[in-house]
Every structure is written in C-alpha cells, then in structure tokens.
C-alpha cells in the first residue's frame, strides 16, 4: 500500500512538473505570475492535514539570526496577503502553552543537517508535549527534507526566498487546506 501511495505521489508530481505554465493576464504582470508559480510549487512531503489558525507561533531553525527574522517576516507578510490578521502571528524560540494552534517551524537549508534535525525534533516534541500539532516548512527540495518524525505535517517550499515564504504564508493563511495540495 505504501509503495502504491509513493508511486501515486510521483505520478502527481510528474504531472505537475510537466503541466504548462498558466497564461498570465497582461494586467496581472510578473509579480502575480511569480506569486502563482510559488504557490503551485509548495509540496506536501509527509503528514496529515492540520488546521492552522490564529494566534500563530512561528519558530525558525537557521544558523543566522538575520535569515530567521527575514523568514518569519516573509511568512507573516504572506499570511496578511491571504487576508488574515497578521498581528496574531508571533515569532518564538519554543512553543508556549497559551496557544492551541499548530506551531509552524521554518527550516532553512542547514550547513549541518544533524544539528537542524535535532532542533526541529526538539521543537516538534515540545509542541506535542503541550498538546499541539506542528507544521515543518522545509526551505529546500522535498527529497532532502529533514525527518521531522514529530511533525504533524511537513511541506517543502523549495527555497528560503521571500516569494516562496510569502507563498507559504498565503497557503497557510488560506484556511483549513494545510496538508492538501495548494
């Protein structure tokens, strides 16, 4: 059954990769095209559907503080783009007990994968201890995502760029679809 599911996922990804790019309305321009393409490339790596709601806590696993701040700001901006109240999003270093929504963990491509995986596992374990789900946002190729066995959902947004993280924010801010194909 798992082999069949894996083959099905590969077929779906191959179809998506081979799909022609949508025609862009001249009024929308390059920015709208980039936004649409960024959302289309977000991939569910593993896990189940979870409802991401406000207030929202975001933890960033990165070796550089400036990357962490920019990643959180880009995700928050995308949530606002989706029409959600971005004031309910806060960056944390670990999950708190006063929030019930899933913890979002953004993971920059690491220089040392084992350290990042340990940090991600610790954050997911702490969220689970508090009775919360966790969503890992991997900023890299889906095939290289961290194990994150404690995560309820792992998605890949391919890169830590502002357009990709804003698209991820829109994807999360768009309602209860987190865990389904965008």
XYZ file of N, CA and C in Angstrom:
546
model
N 0.828 -1.196 0.000
C 0.000 0.000 0.000
C 0.870 1.257 0.000
N 1.953 1.256 0.807
C 2.830 2.431 0.862
C 3.571 2.633 -0.461
N 3.954 1.523 -1.118
C 4.619 1.630 -2.414
C 3.645 2.229 -3.433
N 2.401 1.764 -3.388
C 1.382 2.294 -4.292
C 1.176 3.798 -4.049
N 1.101 4.204 -2.782
C 0.932 5.619 -2.457
C 2.131 6.438 -2.948
N 3.331 5.906 -2.773
C 4.532 6.613 -3.228
C 4.521 6.759 -4.746
N 4.127 5.713 -5.448
C 4.056 5.782 -6.907
C 3.018 6.811 -7.345
N 1.904 6.862 -6.653
C 0.867 7.845 -6.970
C 1.379 9.269 -6.767
N 2.106 9.499 -5.652
C 2.659 10.829 -5.404
C 3.640 11.214 -6.505
N 4.451 10.269 -6.946
C 5.414 10.561 -8.023
C 4.694 10.920 -9.309
N 3.601 10.186 -9.616
C 2.832 10.494 -10.828
C 2.234 11.898 -10.749
N 1.686 12.252 -9.601
C 1.085 13.578 -9.442
C 2.146 14.660 -9.594
N 3.312 14.471 -8.964
C 4.385 15.461 -9.088
C 4.894 15.564 -10.524
N 4.982 14.428 -11.213
C 5.429 14.450 -12.611
C 4.425 15.191 -13.478
N 3.133 14.976 -13.210
C 2.108 15.694 -13.971
C 2.198 17.189 -13.710
N 2.428 17.563 -12.444
C 2.537 18.992 -12.108
C 3.761 19.616 -12.771
N 4.863 18.878 -12.770
C 6.092 19.403 -13.366
C 5.957 19.550 -14.873
N 5.190 18.670 -15.491
C 5.026 18.718 -16.938
C 3.879 19.590 -17.393
N 3.093 20.122 -16.450
C 1.954 20.960 -16.814
C 2.445 22.276 -17.393
N 1.785 22.737 -18.432
C 2.201 24.023 -18.992
C 1.932 25.146 -17.997
N 2.791 26.137 -18.026
C 2.591 27.290 -17.152
C 1.319 28.009 -17.574
N 0.543 28.468 -16.617
C -0.703 29.142 -16.968
C -0.435 30.448 -17.702
N -1.362 30.812 -18.562
C -1.249 32.078 -19.269
C -1.426 33.204 -18.263
N -0.630 34.226 -18.390
C -0.692 35.348 -17.472
C -1.457 36.476 -18.135
N -2.458 36.978 -17.442
C -3.203 38.139 -17.908
C -2.235 39.314 -17.907
N -2.224 40.084 -18.971
C -1.293 41.201 -19.078
C -1.446 42.181 -17.918
N -2.656 42.297 -17.361
C -2.878 43.219 -16.250
C -2.210 42.735 -14.965
N -2.072 41.433 -14.814
C -1.525 40.890 -13.574
C -0.026 41.103 -13.471
N 0.680 40.917 -14.559
C 2.103 41.171 -14.572
C 2.952 40.070 -13.962
N 4.230 40.367 -13.884
C 5.209 39.402 -13.428
C 5.055 39.029 -11.954
N 4.711 39.988 -11.113
C 4.579 39.698 -9.688
C 3.479 38.681 -9.428
N 2.338 38.843 -10.083
C 1.235 37.894 -9.904
C 1.623 36.516 -10.431
N 2.338 36.495 -11.551
C 2.777 35.222 -12.108
C 3.730 34.528 -11.131
N 4.676 35.293 -10.573
C 5.623 34.734 -9.613
C 4.887 34.196 -8.386
N 3.910 34.961 -7.884
C 3.137 34.512 -6.721
C 2.418 33.197 -7.019
N 1.784 33.124 -8.177
C 1.053 31.903 -8.532
C 1.995 30.710 -8.674
N 3.122 30.916 -9.334
C 4.074 29.812 -9.517
C 4.658 29.368 -8.175
N 4.933 30.307 -7.296
C 5.471 29.953 -5.980
C 4.462 29.098 -5.214
N 3.188 29.465 -5.258
C 2.171 28.672 -4.557
C 2.021 27.283 -5.171
N 2.142 27.196 -6.487
C 1.981 25.899 -7.158
C 3.116 24.936 -6.843
N 4.272 25.452 -6.443
C 5.410 24.561 -6.203
C 5.510 24.073 -4.762
N 4.682 24.582 -3.870
C 4.690 24.095 -2.483
C 4.254 22.630 -2.509
N 5.010 21.786 -1.846
C 4.731 20.346 -1.881
C 4.557 19.799 -0.468
N 3.526 18.980 -0.304
C 3.358 18.263 0.952
C 4.313 17.078 0.914
N 5.228 17.023 1.861
C 6.228 15.960 1.891
C 5.693 14.744 2.641
N 5.144 14.992 3.826
C 4.562 13.901 4.613
C 3.676 14.486 5.695
N 2.777 13.653 6.168
C 1.930 14.066 7.277
C 0.476 14.167 6.903
N -0.271 14.674 7.836
C -1.709 14.770 7.669
C -2.143 16.231 7.669
N -3.348 16.448 7.222
C -3.895 17.789 7.173
C -4.087 18.338 8.584
N -3.708 19.575 8.792
C -3.913 20.244 10.068
C -4.523 21.614 9.811
N -5.271 22.104 10.761
C -5.879 23.428 10.643
C -4.969 24.439 11.317
N -4.459 25.366 10.541
C -3.604 26.416 11.075
C -4.498 27.630 11.324
N -4.526 28.100 12.570
C -5.409 29.201 12.940
C -4.656 30.225 13.780
N -5.307 31.332 14.046
C -4.744 32.398 14.868
C -5.041 32.122 16.336
N -4.266 32.559 17.265
C -2.951 33.149 17.070
C -1.954 32.088 16.604
N -0.940 32.524 15.936
C 0.004 31.612 15.310
C 1.409 31.867 15.844
N 2.118 30.785 16.184
C 3.506 30.893 16.605
C 4.399 30.304 15.523
N 5.480 31.028 15.234
C 6.428 30.611 14.202
C 7.819 30.543 14.824
N 8.457 29.389 14.702
C 9.843 29.219 15.141
C 10.685 29.007 13.887
N 11.885 29.565 13.876
C 12.753 29.445 12.705
C 14.047 28.763 13.116
N 14.385 27.695 12.403
C 15.648 26.992 12.621
C 16.597 27.454 11.519
N 17.566 28.265 11.916
C 18.521 28.832 10.965
C 19.814 29.104 11.702
N 20.912 29.053 10.981
C 22.199 29.319 11.612
C 22.473 30.814 11.721
N 21.654 31.641 11.066
C 21.880 33.094 11.088
C 20.626 33.825 11.554
N 20.791 34.747 12.472
C 19.669 35.499 13.038
C 18.964 36.345 11.980
N 19.725 36.941 11.055
C 19.089 37.783 10.031
C 18.215 36.942 9.107
N 18.641 35.703 8.794
C 17.816 34.813 7.985
C 16.532 34.463 8.718
N 16.632 34.203 10.007
C 15.467 33.823 10.795
C 14.447 34.953 10.830
N 14.903 36.175 11.050
C 13.991 37.313 11.100
C 13.322 37.544 9.744
N 14.093 37.453 8.675
C 13.533 37.655 7.335
C 12.535 36.559 6.972
N 12.823 35.314 7.354
C 11.911 34.205 7.057
C 10.581 34.394 7.768
N 10.618 34.737 9.035
C 9.385 34.947 9.797
C 8.598 36.120 9.231
N 9.289 37.195 8.866
C 8.614 38.371 8.299
C 7.963 38.041 6.959
N 8.631 37.261 6.125
C 8.064 36.891 4.820
C 6.828 36.016 4.977
N 6.889 35.040 5.869
C 5.733 34.181 6.120
C 4.556 35.014 6.640
N 4.832 35.907 7.570
C 3.789 36.773 8.132
C 3.181 37.654 7.049
N 4.009 38.183 6.168
C 3.521 39.008 5.062
C 2.581 38.211 4.152
N 2.930 36.960 3.892
C 2.074 36.102 3.075
C 0.738 35.815 3.742
N 0.751 35.647 5.062
C -0.494 35.428 5.795
C -1.386 36.654 5.654
N -0.788 37.846 5.737
C -1.557 39.082 5.540
C -2.089 39.171 4.113
N -1.276 38.746 3.129
C -1.723 38.739 1.728
C -2.963 37.875 1.538
N -3.085 36.824 2.360
C -4.230 35.907 2.262
C -5.477 36.486 2.933
N -5.345 37.690 3.500
C -6.490 38.335 4.119
C -6.639 38.043 5.597
N -5.646 37.377 6.180
C -5.693 37.070 7.609
C -5.066 38.215 8.405
N -5.385 38.285 9.671
C -4.827 39.286 10.563
C -3.411 38.865 10.950
N -2.430 39.558 10.420
C -1.029 39.204 10.678
C -0.586 39.578 12.084
N -1.386 40.357 12.799
C -0.995 40.729 14.161
C -1.056 39.533 15.108
N -1.733 38.449 14.688
C -1.816 37.246 15.506
C -0.665 36.292 15.307
N 0.326 36.702 14.514
C 1.486 35.853 14.241
C 2.663 36.391 15.046
N 3.310 35.508 15.798
C 4.488 35.952 16.544
C 5.598 34.917 16.424
N 6.802 35.445 16.377
C 7.983 34.588 16.300
C 8.382 34.170 17.701
N 8.653 32.878 17.867
C 9.040 32.332 19.168
C 10.273 31.451 19.004
N 10.936 31.180 20.109
C 12.061 30.244 20.066
C 11.619 28.853 20.495
N 10.476 28.775 21.183
C 9.884 27.486 21.541
C 8.380 27.701 21.720
N 7.589 26.644 21.547
C 6.132 26.809 21.652
C 5.710 27.136 23.080
N 4.592 27.851 23.195
C 4.065 28.204 24.508
C 2.757 27.465 24.758
N 2.395 27.369 26.015
C 1.190 26.639 26.404
C -0.082 27.440 26.172
N 0.016 28.763 26.008
C -1.179 29.578 25.882
C -1.753 29.616 24.466
N -1.095 28.997 23.497
C -1.586 28.937 22.116
C -1.955 27.493 21.806
N -3.083 27.291 21.150
C -3.542 25.935 20.825
C -3.280 25.572 19.360
N -3.079 26.556 18.512
C -2.871 26.303 17.081
C -1.530 25.594 16.867
N -1.392 24.900 15.735
C -0.116 24.238 15.453
C 1.058 25.218 15.407
N 2.191 24.755 15.876
C 3.435 25.512 15.786
C 3.952 25.373 14.355
N 4.333 26.483 13.741
C 4.951 26.448 12.412
C 6.458 26.575 12.610
N 7.207 25.618 12.071
C 8.662 25.611 12.189
C 9.254 25.768 10.791
N 9.882 26.911 10.533
C 10.536 27.157 9.245
C 11.976 26.677 9.382
N 12.421 25.859 8.429
C 13.777 25.304 8.487
C 14.557 25.750 7.254
N 15.585 26.581 7.482
C 16.486 26.987 6.403
C 17.380 25.814 6.058
N 17.780 25.684 4.795
C 18.734 24.622 4.462
C 19.968 24.770 5.347
N 20.275 23.745 6.080
C 21.347 23.848 7.072
C 22.732 23.612 6.498
N 23.703 24.066 7.262
C 25.082 23.716 6.942
C 25.415 22.388 7.612
N 24.814 22.124 8.764
C 24.978 20.857 9.463
C 23.611 20.233 9.684
N 23.236 19.258 8.864
C 21.880 18.719 8.884
C 21.511 18.093 10.221
N 22.430 17.433 10.891
C 22.078 16.763 12.144
C 21.678 17.769 13.218
N 22.355 18.914 13.273
C 22.001 19.942 14.247
C 20.605 20.476 13.970
N 20.295 20.766 12.730
C 18.967 21.265 12.367
C 17.898 20.239 12.679
N 18.145 18.978 12.357
C 17.156 17.937 12.633
C 16.919 17.814 14.136
N 17.953 17.958 14.926
C 17.788 17.906 16.384
C 16.954 19.080 16.875
N 17.195 20.265 16.342
C 16.424 21.442 16.728
C 14.957 21.292 16.316
N 14.716 20.817 15.104
C 13.349 20.611 14.618
C 12.648 19.576 15.489
N 13.314 18.471 15.771
C 12.726 17.413 16.604
C 12.385 17.949 17.992
N 13.272 18.750 18.575
C 13.011 19.304 19.906
C 11.791 20.223 19.899
N 11.661 21.062 18.869
C 10.508 21.963 18.771
C 9.209 21.171 18.590
N 9.238 20.177 17.701
C 8.038 19.355 17.465
C 7.664 18.554 18.703
N 8.649 18.012 19.387
C 8.385 17.251 20.617
C 7.782 18.141 21.694
N 8.295 19.356 21.827
C 7.763 20.282 22.825
C 6.320 20.675 22.484
N 6.039 20.906 21.210
C 4.662 21.222 20.793
C 3.734 20.048 21.119
N 4.184 18.842 20.819
C 3.365 17.652 21.099
C 3.142 17.493 22.607
N 4.159 17.774 23.405
C 4.031 17.697 24.859
C 2.963 18.674 25.356
N 2.823 19.800 24.664
C 1.828 20.807 25.029
C 0.458 20.524 24.395
N 0.350 19.389 23.694
C -0.916 19.026 23.065
C -1.172 19.737 21.752
N -0.105 20.181 21.100
C -0.230 20.934 19.849
C 0.376 20.160 18.698
N -0.158 20.390 17.507
C 0.448 19.877 16.286
C 1.609 20.781 15.906
N 2.408 20.325 14.948
C 3.482 21.158 14.416
C 3.545 20.960 12.903
N 3.816 22.061 12.215
C 3.958 22.060 10.764
C 5.379 22.501 10.457
N 6.145 21.635 9.795
C 7.511 21.968 9.413
C 7.495 22.470 7.978
N 8.067 23.664 7.776
C 8.199 24.261 6.445
C 9.667 24.148 6.064
N 9.969 23.218 5.174
C 11.341 22.974 4.734
C 11.630 23.884 3.552
N 12.667 24.706 3.647
C 13.050 25.640 2.585
C 14.086 24.997 1.669
N 13.714 23.907 1.062
C 14.620 23.186 0.175
C 13.855 22.181 -0.650
N 14.573 21.369 -1.379
C 13.978 20.335 -2.232
C 13.228 19.328 -1.358
N 12.028 18.922 -1.762
C 11.247 17.981 -0.942
C 11.986 16.690 -0.598
N 12.816 16.210 -1.512
C 13.516 14.942 -1.274
C 14.591 15.063 -0.204
N 14.999 16.288 0.132
C 16.054 16.476 1.127
C 15.520 16.982 2.458
N 14.213 16.925 2.644
C 13.616 17.461 3.873
C 14.075 16.663 5.094
N 14.132 17.330 6.247
C 14.533 16.627 7.470
C 13.487 15.592 7.862
N 13.891 14.597 8.609
C 12.984 13.520 9.006
C 11.777 14.054 9.764
N 11.969 14.905 10.744
C 10.899 15.553 11.497
C 9.759 14.606 11.838
N 10.106 13.467 12.443
C 9.098 12.455 12.748
C 8.040 12.961 13.717
N 8.353 13.968 14.518
C 7.377 14.507 15.455
C 6.408 15.490 14.830
N 6.665 15.898 13.584
C 5.801 16.876 12.921
C 4.506 16.231 12.449
N 3.423 16.966 12.573
C 2.130 16.503 12.063
C 2.101 16.619 10.548
N 2.798 17.617 10.024
C 2.818 17.891 8.590
C 4.170 18.488 8.234
N 4.756 18.030 7.133
C 5.985 18.629 6.605
C 5.714 19.027 5.166
N 5.979 20.294 4.855
C 5.835 20.771 3.482
C 7.178 21.333 3.032
N 7.365 21.400 1.731
C 8.593 21.975 1.170
C 8.219 23.167 0.306
N 8.936 24.258 0.516
C 8.702 25.446 -0.312
C 9.932 25.773 -1.163
N 10.837 24.829 -1.304
C 11.968 24.850 -2.233
C 13.090 25.813 -1.900
N 12.795 27.001 -1.368
C 13.889 27.928 -1.055
C 13.447 28.883 0.050
N 14.424 29.486 0.732
C 14.079 30.449 1.779
C 13.874 31.860 1.223
N 13.597 31.979 -0.051
C 13.417 33.293 -0.657
C 12.112 33.930 -0.188
N 12.069 35.236 -0.256
C 10.872 35.969 0.148
C 9.637 35.521 -0.636
N 9.691 35.396 -1.979
C 8.479 34.956 -2.696
C 7.979 33.574 -2.253
N 8.889 32.654 -1.988
C 8.461 31.317 -1.578
C 7.861 31.321 -0.174
N 8.461 32.050 0.748
C 7.916 32.088 2.102
C 6.614 32.885 2.162
N 6.479 33.910 1.334
C 5.191 34.621 1.263
C 4.120 33.692 0.708
N 4.464 32.904 -0.298
C 3.505 31.938 -0.856
C 3.104 30.918 0.203
N 4.061 30.490 1.013
C 3.764 29.551 2.095
C 2.831 30.202 3.112
N 3.056 31.467 3.411
C 2.162 32.187 4.311
C 0.754 32.281 3.745
N 0.633 32.577 2.451
C -0.693 32.616 1.817
C -1.342 31.242 1.869
N -0.548 30.219 1.647
C -1.044 28.838 1.663
C -1.589 28.495 3.044
N -0.860 28.852 4.092
C -1.315 28.609 5.460
C -2.485 29.511 5.820
N -2.426 30.762 5.390
C -3.465 31.730 5.747
C -4.759 31.538 4.989
N -4.743 30.686 3.983
C -5.926 30.479 3.166
C -6.975 29.583 3.787
N -6.795 29.160 5.016
C -7.827 28.368 5.668
C -7.379 26.954 5.960
N -8.342 26.030 6.053
C -8.056 24.689 6.549
C -7.424 23.750 5.535
N -6.800 24.280 4.502
C -6.252 23.390 3.487
C -4.824 22.937 3.769
N -4.200 23.410 4.821
C -2.829 22.995 5.110
C -2.770 21.473 5.175
N -2.024 20.903 4.295
C -1.921 19.442 4.232
C -2.497 18.906 2.942
N -3.207 19.729 2.201
C -3.693 19.325 0.890
C -2.909 20.099 -0.145
N -2.953 19.642 -1.365
C -2.185 20.310 -2.402
C -2.721 21.708 -2.590
N -1.842 22.730 -2.687
C -2.288 24.095 -2.854
C -2.857 24.314 -4.241
